[in-house]
Coordinates of C-alpha atoms in Angstrom, one line a residue:
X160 CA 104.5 113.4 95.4
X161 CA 106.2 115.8 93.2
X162 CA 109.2 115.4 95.0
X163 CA 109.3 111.3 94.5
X164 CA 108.3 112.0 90.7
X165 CA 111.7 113.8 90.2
X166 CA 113.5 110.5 91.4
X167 CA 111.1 107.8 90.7
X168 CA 108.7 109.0 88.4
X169 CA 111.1 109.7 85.0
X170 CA 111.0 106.2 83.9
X171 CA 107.1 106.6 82.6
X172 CA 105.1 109.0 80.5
X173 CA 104.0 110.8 82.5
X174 CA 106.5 111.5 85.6
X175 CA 103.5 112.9 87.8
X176 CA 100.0 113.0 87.2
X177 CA 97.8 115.6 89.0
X178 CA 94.1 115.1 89.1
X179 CA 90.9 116.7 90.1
X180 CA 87.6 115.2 91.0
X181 CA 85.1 118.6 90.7
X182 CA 85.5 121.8 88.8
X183 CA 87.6 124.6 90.9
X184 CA 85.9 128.0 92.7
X185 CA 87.2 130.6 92.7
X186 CA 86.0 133.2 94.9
X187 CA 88.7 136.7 94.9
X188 CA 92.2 136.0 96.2
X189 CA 91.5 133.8 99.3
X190 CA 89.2 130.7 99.3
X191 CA 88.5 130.4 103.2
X192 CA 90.7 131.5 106.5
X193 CA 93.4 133.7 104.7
X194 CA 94.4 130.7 102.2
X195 CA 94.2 131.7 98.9
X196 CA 92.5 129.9 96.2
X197 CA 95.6 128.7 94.5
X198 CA 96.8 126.5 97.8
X199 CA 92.9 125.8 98.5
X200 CA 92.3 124.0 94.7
X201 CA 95.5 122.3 94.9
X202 CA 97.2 119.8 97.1
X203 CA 100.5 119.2 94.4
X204 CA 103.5 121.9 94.4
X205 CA 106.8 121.8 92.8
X206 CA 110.1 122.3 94.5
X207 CA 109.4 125.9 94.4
X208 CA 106.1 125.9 96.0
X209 CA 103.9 126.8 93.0
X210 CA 101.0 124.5 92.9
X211 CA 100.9 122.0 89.9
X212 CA 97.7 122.4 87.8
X213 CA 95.7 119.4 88.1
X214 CA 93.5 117.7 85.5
X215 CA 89.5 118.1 86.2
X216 CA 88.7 117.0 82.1
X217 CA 89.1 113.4 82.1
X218 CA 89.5 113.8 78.5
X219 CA 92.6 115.5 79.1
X220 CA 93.6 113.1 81.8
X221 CA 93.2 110.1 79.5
X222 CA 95.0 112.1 76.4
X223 CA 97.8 112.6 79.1
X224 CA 97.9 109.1 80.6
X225 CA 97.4 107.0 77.1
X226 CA 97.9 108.9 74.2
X227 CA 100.1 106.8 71.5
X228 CA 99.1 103.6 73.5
X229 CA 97.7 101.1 71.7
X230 CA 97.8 97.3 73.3
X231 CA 97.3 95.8 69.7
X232 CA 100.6 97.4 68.5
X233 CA 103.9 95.7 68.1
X234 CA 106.9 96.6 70.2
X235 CA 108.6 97.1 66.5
X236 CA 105.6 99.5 65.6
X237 CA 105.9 101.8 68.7
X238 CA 110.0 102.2 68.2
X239 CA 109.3 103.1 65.0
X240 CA 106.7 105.4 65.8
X241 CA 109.1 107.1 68.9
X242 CA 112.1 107.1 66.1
X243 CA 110.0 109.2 63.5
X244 CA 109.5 111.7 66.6
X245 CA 112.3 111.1 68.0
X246 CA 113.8 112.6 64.4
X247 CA 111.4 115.6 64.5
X248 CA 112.9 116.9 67.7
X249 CA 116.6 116.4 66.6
X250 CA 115.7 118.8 63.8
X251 CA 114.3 121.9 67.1
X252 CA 117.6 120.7 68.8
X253 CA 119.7 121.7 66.1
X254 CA 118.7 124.8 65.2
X255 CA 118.1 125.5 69.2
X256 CA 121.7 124.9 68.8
X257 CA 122.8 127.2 66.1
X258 CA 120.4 129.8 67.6
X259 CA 122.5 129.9 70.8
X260 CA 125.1 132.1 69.7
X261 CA 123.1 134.4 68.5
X262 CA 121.2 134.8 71.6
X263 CA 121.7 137.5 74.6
X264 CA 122.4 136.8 78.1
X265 CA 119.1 137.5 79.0
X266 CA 117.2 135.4 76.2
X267 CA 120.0 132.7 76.6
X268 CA 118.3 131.1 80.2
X269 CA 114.5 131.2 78.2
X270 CA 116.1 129.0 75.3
X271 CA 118.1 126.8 78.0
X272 CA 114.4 126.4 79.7
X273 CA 112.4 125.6 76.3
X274 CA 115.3 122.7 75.4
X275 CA 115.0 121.1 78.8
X276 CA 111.5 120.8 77.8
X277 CA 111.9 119.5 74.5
X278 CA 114.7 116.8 76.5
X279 CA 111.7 115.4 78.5
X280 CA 109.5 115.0 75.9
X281 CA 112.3 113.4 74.0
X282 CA 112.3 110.7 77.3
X283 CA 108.6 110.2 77.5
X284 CA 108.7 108.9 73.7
X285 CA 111.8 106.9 74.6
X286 CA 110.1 105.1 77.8
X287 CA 107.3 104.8 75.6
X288 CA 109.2 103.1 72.9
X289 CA 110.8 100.7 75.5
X290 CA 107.7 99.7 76.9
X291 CA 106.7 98.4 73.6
X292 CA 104.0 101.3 73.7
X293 CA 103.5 101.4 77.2
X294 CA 100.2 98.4 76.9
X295 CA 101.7 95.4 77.8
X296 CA 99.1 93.9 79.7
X297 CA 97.0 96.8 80.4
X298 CA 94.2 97.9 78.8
X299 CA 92.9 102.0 78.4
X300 CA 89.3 102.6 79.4
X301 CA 87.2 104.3 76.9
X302 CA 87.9 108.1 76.9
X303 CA 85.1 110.1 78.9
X304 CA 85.2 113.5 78.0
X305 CA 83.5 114.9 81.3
X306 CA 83.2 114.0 85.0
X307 CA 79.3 114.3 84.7
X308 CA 79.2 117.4 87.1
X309 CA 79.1 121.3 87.2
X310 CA 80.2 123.8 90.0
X311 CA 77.4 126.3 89.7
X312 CA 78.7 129.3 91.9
X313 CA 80.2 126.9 94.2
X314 CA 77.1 124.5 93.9
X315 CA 79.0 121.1 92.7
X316 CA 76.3 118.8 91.2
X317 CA 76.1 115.8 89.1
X318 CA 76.6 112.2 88.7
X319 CA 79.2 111.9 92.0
X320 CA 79.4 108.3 92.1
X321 CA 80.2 108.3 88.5
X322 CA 82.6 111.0 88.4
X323 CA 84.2 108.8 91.1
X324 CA 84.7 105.7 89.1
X325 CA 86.1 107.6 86.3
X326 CA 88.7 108.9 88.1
X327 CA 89.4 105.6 89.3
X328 CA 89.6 104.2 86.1
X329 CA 91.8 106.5 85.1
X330 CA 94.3 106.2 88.2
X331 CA 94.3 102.2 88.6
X332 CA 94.7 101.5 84.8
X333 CA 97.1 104.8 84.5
X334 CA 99.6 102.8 87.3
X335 CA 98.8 99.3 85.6
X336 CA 100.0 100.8 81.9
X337 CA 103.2 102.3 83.9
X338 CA 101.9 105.3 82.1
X339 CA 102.6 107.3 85.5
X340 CA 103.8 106.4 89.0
X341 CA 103.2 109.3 90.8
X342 CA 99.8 110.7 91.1
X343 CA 97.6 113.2 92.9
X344 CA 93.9 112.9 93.2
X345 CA 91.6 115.8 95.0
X346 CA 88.2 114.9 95.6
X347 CA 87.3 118.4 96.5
X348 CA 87.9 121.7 96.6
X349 CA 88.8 123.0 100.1
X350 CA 85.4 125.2 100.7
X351 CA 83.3 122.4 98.8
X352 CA 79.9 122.8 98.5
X353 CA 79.4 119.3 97.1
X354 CA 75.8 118.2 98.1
X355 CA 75.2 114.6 98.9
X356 CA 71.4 114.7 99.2
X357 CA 72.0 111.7 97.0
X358 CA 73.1 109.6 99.9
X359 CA 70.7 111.3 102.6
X360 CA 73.1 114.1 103.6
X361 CA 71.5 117.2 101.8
X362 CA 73.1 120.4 101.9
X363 CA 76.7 122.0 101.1
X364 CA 79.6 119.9 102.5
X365 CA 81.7 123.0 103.7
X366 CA 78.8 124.2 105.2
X367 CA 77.5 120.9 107.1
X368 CA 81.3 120.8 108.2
X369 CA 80.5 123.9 110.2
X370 CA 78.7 121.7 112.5
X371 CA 77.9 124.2 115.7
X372 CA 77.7 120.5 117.4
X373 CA 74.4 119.7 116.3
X374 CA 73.3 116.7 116.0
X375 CA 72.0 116.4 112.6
X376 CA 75.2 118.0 110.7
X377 CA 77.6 115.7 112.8
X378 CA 75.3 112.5 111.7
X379 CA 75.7 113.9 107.9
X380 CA 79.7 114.1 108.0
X381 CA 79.8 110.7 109.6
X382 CA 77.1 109.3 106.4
X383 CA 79.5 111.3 103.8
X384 CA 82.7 110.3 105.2
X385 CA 81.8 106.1 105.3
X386 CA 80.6 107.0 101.6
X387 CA 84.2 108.4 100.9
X388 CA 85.7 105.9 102.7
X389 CA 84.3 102.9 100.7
X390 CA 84.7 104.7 97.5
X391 CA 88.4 104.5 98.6
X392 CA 88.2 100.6 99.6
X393 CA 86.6 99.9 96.4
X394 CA 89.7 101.5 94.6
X395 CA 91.8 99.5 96.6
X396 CA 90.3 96.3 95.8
X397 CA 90.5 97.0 92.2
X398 CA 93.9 97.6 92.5
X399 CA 94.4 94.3 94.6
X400 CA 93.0 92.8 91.6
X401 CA 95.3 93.9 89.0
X402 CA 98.3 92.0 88.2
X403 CA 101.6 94.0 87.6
X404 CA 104.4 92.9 85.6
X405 CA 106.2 91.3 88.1
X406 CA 103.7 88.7 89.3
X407 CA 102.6 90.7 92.2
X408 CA 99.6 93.0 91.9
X409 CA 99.2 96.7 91.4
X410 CA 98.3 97.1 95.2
X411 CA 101.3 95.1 96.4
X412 CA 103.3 97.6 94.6
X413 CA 101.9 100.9 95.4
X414 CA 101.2 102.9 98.5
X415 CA 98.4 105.1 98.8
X416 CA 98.4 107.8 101.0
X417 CA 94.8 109.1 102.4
X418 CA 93.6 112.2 104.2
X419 CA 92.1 115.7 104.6
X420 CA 93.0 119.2 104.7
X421 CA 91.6 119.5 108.3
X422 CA 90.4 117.2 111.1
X423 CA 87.4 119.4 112.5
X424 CA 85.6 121.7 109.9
X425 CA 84.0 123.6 112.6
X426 CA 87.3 124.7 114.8
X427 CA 89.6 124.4 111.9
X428 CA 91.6 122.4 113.8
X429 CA 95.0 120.5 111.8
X430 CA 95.9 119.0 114.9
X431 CA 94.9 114.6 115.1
X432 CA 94.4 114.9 111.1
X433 CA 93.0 111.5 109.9
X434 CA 95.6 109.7 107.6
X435 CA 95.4 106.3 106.1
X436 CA 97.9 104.4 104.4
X437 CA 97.5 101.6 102.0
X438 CA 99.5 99.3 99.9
X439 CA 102.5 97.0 99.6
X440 CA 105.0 99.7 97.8
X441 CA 106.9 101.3 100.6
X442 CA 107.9 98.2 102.9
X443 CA 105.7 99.7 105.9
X444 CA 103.4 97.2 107.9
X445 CA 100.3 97.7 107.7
X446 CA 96.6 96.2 108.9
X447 CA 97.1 98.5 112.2
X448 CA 96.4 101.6 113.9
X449 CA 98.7 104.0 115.0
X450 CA 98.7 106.9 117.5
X451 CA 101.8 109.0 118.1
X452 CA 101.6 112.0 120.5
X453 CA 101.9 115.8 120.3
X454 CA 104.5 116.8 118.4
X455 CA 104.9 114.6 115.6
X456 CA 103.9 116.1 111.8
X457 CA 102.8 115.2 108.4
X458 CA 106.0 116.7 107.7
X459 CA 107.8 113.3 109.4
X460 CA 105.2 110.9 107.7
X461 CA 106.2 112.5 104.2
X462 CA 109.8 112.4 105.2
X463 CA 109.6 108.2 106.0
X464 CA 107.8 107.8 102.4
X465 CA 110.5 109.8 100.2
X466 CA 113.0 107.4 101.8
X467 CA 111.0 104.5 101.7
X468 CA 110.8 105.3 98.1
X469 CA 114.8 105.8 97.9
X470 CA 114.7 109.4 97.0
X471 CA 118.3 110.6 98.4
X472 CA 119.2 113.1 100.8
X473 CA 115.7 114.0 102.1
X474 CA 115.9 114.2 105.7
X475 CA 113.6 117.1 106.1
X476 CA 110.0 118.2 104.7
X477 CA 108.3 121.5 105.0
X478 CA 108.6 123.8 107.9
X479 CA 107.7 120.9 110.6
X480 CA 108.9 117.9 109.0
X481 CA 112.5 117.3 110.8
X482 CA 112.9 113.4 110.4
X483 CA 111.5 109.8 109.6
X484 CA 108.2 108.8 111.5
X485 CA 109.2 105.8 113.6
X486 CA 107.2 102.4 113.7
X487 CA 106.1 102.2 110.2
X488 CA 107.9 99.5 109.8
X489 CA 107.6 97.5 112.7

């Protein structure tokens, strides 16, 4: 996702928005099986491989997504608005400027780095500005300040279902506002202890995972996973119900990518990982399932949707992604 953000995602507000659904563990420097904890927490990196810190305050999210948004404001308020800060960082640019010369060759790069920053910012008000305030027909939820749970050692509890529904709020109103069109969401940590007693599957979810092939465990993942799953097709139906600018919906013009971080908790397996795909936005036909043989990647599935998405020149992903997935489109 980062990598579509940096061709797709500059138009908006926010070029990538990275969100959390449960507070993060940390336990030392590795999480579970040799990963550490800052590739277990995180499922976003940049270009360098450093993981993106994601959101897990809604309060921060929203303040991220929707600040300066206001759907009852003029396009000629919000210009001037963006021109009185657009006139505020003119004034840092300049004396960035006049600074330069004074500068060493080792403080010159830090400068160069701190002006690239102030440039984006400078584009965020500017989209914001040509979006009439980024509103148009969209409407921001009321700002939440917390998910409504606690990790507790590890121990996530709470109000899950409405944690859920916040972040969803968040995420189908943050791509109807075009305040963002990339985005990240992680349910879970990857060790999760999340309980779901409240939907008859007590116990930790990492540790139910770790099934031994009993019975009783395997029954719980398959009651947790349908419970995930029509979270997820309630999102989708809100987003089928969302008209975007163009006439179409929000759905029609998004795709949704949807898996795990391992396909059997008990082996640790990462071979026949689950993966769904939804929406209209990348041209791939959908409504089926498909199966592809040994060798193919998620490499090659993230390969197909940086092209579908018109990002140029990417032709490989990661260590195993070494071309296009074929029949998405057919």
């Amino acid at each position: 996702d980062y990598l579509i953000a940096n061709s797709y995602g500059n138009a908006t507000l926010r070029p990538y928005f990275v969100l959390g659904g449960e507070p993060p563990f940390w336990q030392g420097d590795y999480c579970d099986s040799g990963y550490p904890c800052a590739v277990g927490n995180h499922i976003t990196f940049d270009m360098q491989g450093n993981n993106i810190p994601r959101l897990e305050s809604p309060g921060e999210a929203f303040d991220q997504l929707f600040a300066g948004l206001d759907p009852s404001a003029s396009n000629d308020a919000a210009k001037k608005r963006a021109a009185l800060d657009t006139s505020v960082l003119d004034l840092v640019l300049d004396q960035s400027t006049a600074l330069q010369v004074k500068l060493s060759s080792q403080d010159k790069p830090r400068l160069d780095e701190y002006t690239n920053s102030i440039r984006e910012v400078e584009q965020r008000i500017a989209n914001l500005a040509m979006n009439g305030g980024g509103a148009g027909a969209c409407t921001p939820p009321m700002r939440v300040d917390s998910f409504g749970v606690s990790n507790n050692g590890g121990q996530i509890s709470g109000d899950h279902l409405g944690a859920i529904n916040i972040a969803h709020d968040l995420m189908a109103i943050g791509l109807q506002c075009d305040s963002t069109r990339v985005m990240s969401f992680m349910w879970g940590n990857m060790t999760s202890a999340r309980n779901y007693a409240f939907i008859g599957a007590a116990g930790g979810h990492h540790d139910i995972s770790h099934h031994n092939g009993m019975a009783d465990n395997i029954a719980k993942l398959q009651i947790i996973g349908q419970w995930e799953h029509n979270r997820f097709a309630e999102f989708l139906q809100r987003l089928a119900a969302m008209p975007d600018v163009d006439g179409r919906t929000v759905l029609d013009n998004t795709l949704i990518f949807l898996s795990s971080d391992i396909s059997d908790g008990d082996a640790h397996n990462h071979d026949d990982m689950p993966v769904m795909l939804a929406g209209g936005g990348a041209g791939f036909t959908m409504g089926r399932q498909l199966t592809y043989a040994g060798g193919e990647w998620f490499g090659n599935l993230f390969v197909s949707i940086a092209q579908a998405f018109g990002v140029p020149n990417v032709t490989t992903f990661g260590e195993m992604g070494m071309g296009p997935l074929a029949g998405l489109t057919v």
